[in-house]
Short mmCIF file of C-alpha atoms in Angstrom, two decimals:
data_model
loop_
_atom_site.label_atom_id
_atom_site.label_comp_id
_atom_site.label_asym_id
_atom_site.label_seq_id
_atom_site.Cartn_x
_atom_site.Cartn_y
_atom_site.Cartn_z
CA MET A 1 -0.42 10.05 20.60
CA PRO A 2 2.68 8.15 19.44
CA LEU A 3 3.71 7.91 15.82
CA PHE A 4 3.14 4.61 14.00
CA SER A 5 5.78 3.02 11.77
CA VAL A 6 6.34 -0.19 9.81
CA LEU A 7 8.83 -2.99 10.45
CA ASP A 8 9.13 -5.16 7.36
CA LEU A 9 11.08 -8.42 7.54
CA ALA A 10 10.55 -8.85 3.78
CA PRO A 11 8.91 -12.24 4.36
CA VAL A 12 9.08 -14.84 1.60
CA PRO A 13 5.76 -16.71 1.61
CA GLU A 14 5.62 -20.41 0.77
CA GLY A 15 5.31 -20.79 -3.00
CA PHE A 16 6.99 -17.44 -3.71
CA THR A 17 10.54 -16.15 -4.26
CA PRO A 18 12.75 -13.41 -2.77
CA SER A 19 11.98 -11.37 -5.90
CA ASP A 20 8.29 -11.56 -5.04
CA ALA A 21 9.05 -10.56 -1.45
CA LEU A 22 11.07 -7.51 -2.48
CA ARG A 23 8.36 -6.36 -4.88
CA ASN A 24 5.88 -6.70 -2.03
CA THR A 25 8.18 -4.70 0.23
CA LEU A 26 8.25 -1.74 -2.12
CA ASP A 27 4.51 -1.94 -2.69
CA LEU A 28 3.82 -1.98 1.05
CA ALA A 29 6.20 0.94 1.59
CA GLN A 30 4.46 3.03 -1.04
CA HIS A 31 1.08 2.31 0.51
CA ALA A 32 2.41 2.97 4.02
CA GLU A 33 3.70 6.36 2.92
CA ALA A 34 0.31 7.25 1.48
CA TRP A 35 -1.39 6.11 4.68
CA GLY A 36 0.78 8.37 6.85
CA TYR A 37 3.22 6.00 8.56
CA ASN A 38 6.26 7.79 9.94
CA ARG A 39 9.10 5.46 8.99
CA TYR A 40 9.76 2.11 7.34
CA TRP A 41 12.48 -0.17 8.69
CA LEU A 42 14.05 -3.36 7.39
CA ALA A 43 16.05 -5.88 9.37
CA GLU A 44 19.24 -7.85 8.79
CA HIS A 45 18.93 -11.65 8.97
CA HIS A 46 21.17 -14.22 7.33
CA ASN A 47 20.70 -17.80 6.12
CA MET A 48 16.92 -17.64 6.46
CA VAL A 49 14.94 -18.73 3.42
CA GLY A 50 11.86 -16.89 4.69
CA ILE A 51 13.47 -13.42 4.91
CA ALA A 52 14.69 -11.47 1.89
CA SER A 53 16.39 -8.49 3.59
CA ALA A 54 19.86 -9.92 4.31
CA ALA A 55 21.52 -7.16 2.22
CA THR A 56 19.70 -4.59 4.29
CA SER A 57 21.28 -1.41 2.95
CA VAL A 58 20.54 -2.53 -0.63
CA VAL A 59 16.88 -3.09 0.21
CA ILE A 60 16.73 0.28 1.98
CA ALA A 61 17.96 1.93 -1.23
CA HIS A 62 15.29 0.01 -3.18
CA VAL A 63 12.55 1.27 -0.84
CA ALA A 64 13.86 4.83 -0.46
CA GLY A 65 14.11 5.15 -4.24
CA GLY A 66 10.46 4.17 -4.61
CA THR A 67 9.12 6.52 -1.91
CA LYS A 68 9.32 10.27 -1.44
CA THR A 69 8.88 11.50 2.12
CA MET A 70 8.78 8.64 4.63
CA ARG A 71 11.92 7.92 6.66
CA ILE A 72 13.56 4.63 5.63
CA GLY A 73 16.06 2.72 7.70
CA ALA A 74 17.46 -0.33 9.39
CA GLY A 75 15.79 -1.96 12.30
CA GLY A 76 18.39 -3.06 12.38
CA ILE A 77 21.91 -3.60 11.23
CA MET A 78 23.60 -6.23 13.38
CA LEU A 79 26.80 -4.30 14.00
CA PRO A 80 28.94 -7.25 15.19
CA ASN A 81 28.66 -8.65 11.63
CA HIS A 82 30.38 -5.61 10.10
CA SER A 83 33.18 -3.12 10.50
CA PRO A 84 31.83 0.28 11.59
CA LEU A 85 33.62 1.86 8.62
CA VAL A 86 31.69 -0.25 6.10
CA ILE A 87 28.35 0.59 7.74
CA ALA A 88 29.27 4.29 7.90
CA GLU A 89 30.06 4.21 4.17
CA GLN A 90 26.85 2.35 3.32
CA PHE A 91 24.58 4.64 5.31
CA GLY A 92 26.54 7.72 4.33
CA THR A 93 25.87 6.71 0.73
CA LEU A 94 22.18 6.20 1.47
CA ASP A 95 22.04 9.63 3.08
CA ALA A 96 23.78 11.19 0.07
CA LEU A 97 21.18 9.60 -2.20
CA PHE A 98 18.18 10.34 0.05
CA PRO A 99 19.15 13.29 2.27
CA GLY A 100 17.44 13.56 5.64
CA ARG A 101 15.41 10.36 5.23
CA ILE A 102 17.72 7.60 6.48
CA ASP A 103 17.77 5.96 9.94
CA LEU A 104 20.42 3.58 11.26
CA GLY A 105 19.24 1.24 13.99
CA VAL A 106 21.98 -1.06 15.30
CA GLY A 107 21.86 -4.18 17.44
CA ARG A 108 24.48 -6.45 18.95
CA ALA A 109 22.90 -9.83 18.14
CA PRO A 110 24.29 -11.61 15.06
CA GLY A 111 20.85 -12.06 13.50
CA THR A 112 21.77 -15.64 12.65
CA ASP A 113 23.32 -18.86 13.99
CA GLN A 114 26.95 -19.43 14.94
CA ARG A 115 27.90 -21.32 11.77
CA THR A 116 26.53 -18.53 9.61
CA LEU A 117 28.35 -16.01 11.79
CA ARG A 118 31.60 -17.75 10.92
CA ALA A 119 30.61 -17.70 7.25
CA LEU A 120 30.30 -13.92 7.58
CA ARG A 121 34.01 -13.99 8.56
CA ARG A 122 33.34 -12.38 11.90
CA ASP A 123 34.76 -13.27 15.29
CA PRO A 124 32.03 -14.89 17.44
CA THR A 125 33.13 -12.60 20.30
CA SER A 126 32.69 -9.43 18.23
CA ALA A 127 29.46 -8.59 20.07
CA ASP A 128 31.61 -7.88 23.13
CA THR A 129 32.91 -4.68 21.52
CA PHE A 130 29.46 -3.41 20.54
CA PRO A 131 29.62 -0.21 22.67
CA GLN A 132 33.03 0.70 21.23
CA ASP A 133 31.77 -0.05 17.71
CA VAL A 134 28.81 2.28 18.20
CA LEU A 135 31.14 5.06 19.32
CA GLU A 136 33.36 4.44 16.30
CA LEU A 137 30.32 4.52 14.03
CA GLN A 138 29.19 7.81 15.59
CA ALA A 139 32.62 9.33 15.01
CA LEU A 140 32.72 8.17 11.38
CA LEU A 141 29.31 9.71 10.67
CA GLY A 142 30.09 12.88 12.60
CA PRO A 143 32.23 15.92 11.71
CA VAL A 144 35.75 15.20 10.50
CA GLN A 145 38.35 15.98 13.16
CA ALA A 146 41.60 17.80 12.42
CA ASP A 147 43.77 14.74 13.09
CA GLN A 148 41.39 12.15 11.65
CA VAL A 149 43.20 9.75 9.31
CA ILE A 150 40.33 7.47 8.26
CA GLN A 151 37.11 8.91 6.89
CA ALA A 152 33.86 7.39 5.64
CA VAL A 153 33.28 8.73 2.14
CA PRO A 154 30.37 9.30 1.81
CA GLY A 155 29.37 9.38 5.48
CA ALA A 156 31.61 11.85 7.29
CA GLY A 157 29.57 14.81 8.50
CA SER A 158 26.25 13.23 7.55
CA ASN A 159 25.18 12.66 11.17
CA VAL A 160 22.82 9.88 10.11
CA PRO A 161 20.70 9.32 13.25
CA ILE A 162 21.71 6.19 15.13
CA TRP A 163 19.26 4.15 17.19
CA ILE A 164 20.08 1.44 19.70
CA LEU A 165 17.94 -1.68 19.33
CA GLY A 166 17.53 -4.23 22.07
CA SER A 167 15.50 -6.75 23.98
CA SER A 168 17.34 -6.57 27.30
CA LEU A 169 18.66 -4.06 29.81
CA PHE A 170 22.04 -3.89 28.05
CA GLY A 171 20.72 -1.91 25.10
CA ALA A 172 18.63 0.31 27.36
CA GLN A 173 21.68 1.21 29.44
CA LEU A 174 23.83 1.91 26.39
CA ALA A 175 21.18 4.04 24.68
CA ALA A 176 20.72 6.03 27.89
CA MET A 177 24.45 6.53 28.39
CA LEU A 178 25.00 7.70 24.80
CA GLY A 179 21.82 9.79 24.64
CA LEU A 180 20.40 7.89 21.68
CA PRO A 181 16.84 6.85 20.79
CA TYR A 182 15.97 3.31 21.87
CA ALA A 183 13.84 0.70 20.12
CA PHE A 184 12.73 -2.36 22.10
CA ALA A 185 12.00 -5.60 20.25
CA SER A 186 8.83 -6.45 22.13
CA HIS A 187 7.29 -7.85 18.94
CA PHE A 188 9.22 -11.07 19.60
CA ALA A 189 11.04 -10.68 22.95
CA PRO A 190 8.72 -8.82 25.33
CA GLY A 191 10.02 -10.15 28.64
CA ALA A 192 12.11 -7.18 29.83
CA LEU A 193 10.08 -4.45 28.11
CA MET A 194 8.87 -2.43 31.08
CA GLN A 195 12.10 -2.72 33.04
CA ALA A 196 14.18 -1.72 30.02
CA LEU A 197 12.02 1.35 29.36
CA GLN A 198 12.35 2.38 33.01
CA VAL A 199 16.14 1.99 32.96
CA TYR A 200 16.43 3.92 29.70
CA ARG A 201 14.31 6.83 30.88
CA GLU A 202 15.84 7.07 34.34
CA ARG A 203 19.46 6.96 33.16
CA PHE A 204 19.18 8.99 29.96
CA GLN A 205 21.94 11.52 29.35
CA PRO A 206 21.22 14.27 26.77
CA SER A 207 23.44 14.26 23.69
CA ALA A 208 24.01 16.24 20.50
CA GLN A 209 21.55 13.92 18.76
CA LEU A 210 18.79 13.83 21.39
CA ASP A 211 17.91 16.03 24.36
CA ARG A 212 15.41 13.71 26.03
CA PRO A 213 14.51 10.00 25.95
CA TYR A 214 12.72 8.69 22.88
CA ALA A 215 11.44 5.12 23.10
CA MET A 216 9.99 3.03 20.30
CA VAL A 217 8.29 -0.30 21.01
CA GLY A 218 7.71 -3.14 18.58
CA VAL A 219 4.35 -4.88 18.28
CA ASN A 220 2.61 -7.27 15.94
CA VAL A 221 -0.69 -6.09 14.51
CA ILE A 222 -2.88 -8.40 12.44
CA ALA A 223 -5.99 -6.44 11.53
CA ALA A 224 -8.88 -7.54 9.35
CA ASP A 225 -12.53 -6.68 8.83
CA THR A 226 -13.54 -9.22 11.50
CA ASP A 227 -11.91 -10.70 14.58
CA GLU A 228 -12.36 -14.17 13.13
CA GLU A 229 -10.52 -13.36 9.91
CA ALA A 230 -7.67 -11.69 11.80
CA ARG A 231 -7.23 -14.70 14.10
CA HIS A 232 -7.10 -16.92 11.01
CA LEU A 233 -4.40 -14.74 9.41
CA PHE A 234 -2.43 -14.75 12.68
CA THR A 235 -1.90 -18.50 12.42
CA SER A 236 0.89 -17.86 9.90
CA ALA A 237 2.93 -16.05 12.58
CA GLN A 238 1.99 -18.67 15.15
CA GLN A 239 3.31 -21.41 12.87
CA SER A 240 6.53 -19.46 12.29
CA PHE A 241 7.27 -19.09 15.98
CA THR A 242 6.41 -22.73 16.64
CA ASN A 243 8.82 -23.74 13.90
CA LEU A 244 11.60 -21.72 15.55
CA PHE A 245 11.42 -24.03 18.55
CA ARG A 246 11.42 -27.05 16.25
CA GLY A 247 14.54 -25.82 14.45
CA ALA A 248 12.54 -25.86 11.22
CA ARG A 249 12.92 -22.37 9.83
CA GLY A 250 11.30 -21.95 6.46
CA LYS A 251 9.13 -19.69 4.40
CA LEU A 252 6.02 -17.97 5.75
CA GLN A 253 3.22 -20.52 5.73
CA PRO A 254 -0.38 -19.89 4.69
CA PRO A 255 -2.90 -19.61 7.53
CA ILE A 256 -4.61 -22.75 8.79
CA ASP A 257 -8.04 -23.37 10.26
CA ASP A 258 -6.95 -25.16 13.44
CA ILE A 259 -3.75 -23.92 15.05
CA GLU A 260 -4.38 -26.09 18.10
CA SER A 261 -3.72 -29.21 16.02
CA TYR A 262 -0.42 -27.72 14.83
CA TRP A 263 1.35 -27.06 18.10
CA SER A 264 1.75 -28.88 21.40
CA PRO A 265 0.69 -27.20 24.66
CA HIS A 266 4.35 -26.49 25.44
CA GLU A 267 5.00 -25.02 21.99
CA LYS A 268 1.86 -22.92 22.30
CA ALA A 269 3.03 -21.50 25.64
CA GLN A 270 6.47 -20.65 24.23
CA ALA A 271 5.19 -19.12 21.01
CA MET A 272 2.45 -17.07 22.63
CA ASN A 273 4.87 -15.77 25.25
CA MET A 274 7.05 -14.41 22.44
CA LEU A 275 3.94 -13.07 20.67
CA SER A 276 2.35 -11.53 23.76
CA CYS A 277 2.72 -7.99 22.33
CA SER A 278 0.38 -8.82 19.46
CA PHE A 279 -2.94 -7.18 18.68
CA VAL A 280 -5.19 -9.27 16.50
CA GLY A 281 -8.70 -8.49 15.37
CA SER A 282 -11.00 -5.93 13.81
CA ALA A 283 -10.31 -2.21 13.97
CA ARG A 284 -12.15 -1.88 17.26
CA THR A 285 -10.39 -4.84 18.87
CA VAL A 286 -6.96 -3.65 17.73
CA GLN A 287 -7.62 -0.11 18.91
CA GLU A 288 -8.67 -1.24 22.38
CA GLY A 289 -5.55 -3.36 22.74
CA LEU A 290 -3.18 -0.71 21.47
CA GLU A 291 -4.67 2.00 23.67
CA GLY A 292 -3.94 -0.08 26.75
CA PHE A 293 -0.44 -0.96 25.56
CA ILE A 294 0.45 2.66 24.77
CA ALA A 295 -0.86 3.81 28.14
CA GLN A 296 1.20 1.12 29.86
CA THR A 297 4.47 1.79 28.03
CA GLY A 298 4.27 5.52 27.35
CA ALA A 299 5.83 4.78 23.96
CA ASP A 300 6.85 7.72 21.79
CA GLU A 301 6.48 5.56 18.68
CA VAL A 302 5.04 2.16 17.82
CA MET A 303 6.82 -0.01 15.24
CA VAL A 304 4.41 -2.50 13.71
CA ALA A 305 5.26 -5.89 12.21
CA ALA A 306 2.69 -8.02 10.39
CA ALA A 307 3.57 -11.54 9.22
CA ILE A 308 0.62 -12.10 6.90
CA TYR A 309 0.85 -14.64 4.08
CA ASP A 310 -1.38 -12.95 1.52
CA HIS A 311 0.09 -9.62 0.39
CA SER A 312 -3.30 -8.02 -0.27
CA LYS A 313 -4.44 -8.92 3.24
CA ARG A 314 -1.19 -7.57 4.66
CA LEU A 315 -1.87 -4.28 2.90
CA ARG A 316 -5.40 -4.28 4.27
CA SER A 317 -4.10 -4.84 7.80
CA TYR A 318 -1.85 -1.78 7.63
CA GLU A 319 -4.65 0.23 6.03
CA ILE A 320 -7.02 -0.64 8.89
CA LEU A 321 -4.31 0.24 11.40
CA SER A 322 -3.76 3.62 9.75
CA GLU A 323 -7.47 4.33 10.13
CA VAL A 324 -7.32 3.25 13.76
CA HIS A 325 -4.37 5.58 14.34
CA LYS A 326 -6.18 8.54 12.82
CA GLY A 327 -9.16 7.87 15.08
CA MET A 328 -6.92 7.64 18.14
CA LYS A 329 -5.26 10.95 17.29
CA LYS A 330 -8.62 12.69 16.93
CA ALA A 331 -9.76 11.34 20.28
CA ALA A 332 -6.54 12.30 22.07
#
């Protein structure tokens, strides 16, 4: 039975502030730790009023400082936005503060639009050097070599585990070549999921970090006491994805009674294609869906996102899922 973990985009609900979102993040992390989730990841996005985790390493420190045992990390850091040295220093510092609990997932997308990328003072072609940047990052976090002139302090010798994130075959190939764990973003880009997992597993080369393939898959889970309530809560995510196509990014909207009146048939098709790896319903409904998905993917770990407007209902969703997971483990 795969491990279950939490992906938190630190959503800012309509009518609330980033301060509210970050308080909710820590509260959810503390509950998730008590409920037995394996790790808690935060993601880098910029210039998005509905996401409060742009300074990802700072938020990781906030969460790690308020928890005790759960692994905390980035899912992920968009490496083209940064120099590998800066990221090695940041995550080396996090590891020095919270030894053995920090993960570093890296992706090659900018996590934003082209104008914001320029505001970050990065070359728009910097994603082209992503493989070389990962190797540089590995070297900076690894043992210091005799002739090494530049060191990450803290960071050198920490061997903070690096993950490759992706939604295409590129990341799968790179993770396999470098012998690193691989996390696929099927919670919003499921199209190449099965092919990417196949490529990763078939081409995997053992490394000092990992001796066999380890694949994590992202899903959305919106769980509630009834299927009807869960479907109602899910309309917040459905609105968000519809708004992406409209170029109207904003804060997380409250659920609505009639999603069909909100989107056009074309928008519905686009949004639900992106949300196809979503499991929405009561405990029984969610369990049935996840069991089929896990059997299909052979995932080693499931990373769960939940864009739910009401924080108490978001907590309840993860609590229900933790109960589902315990039942699945007993039955396995």
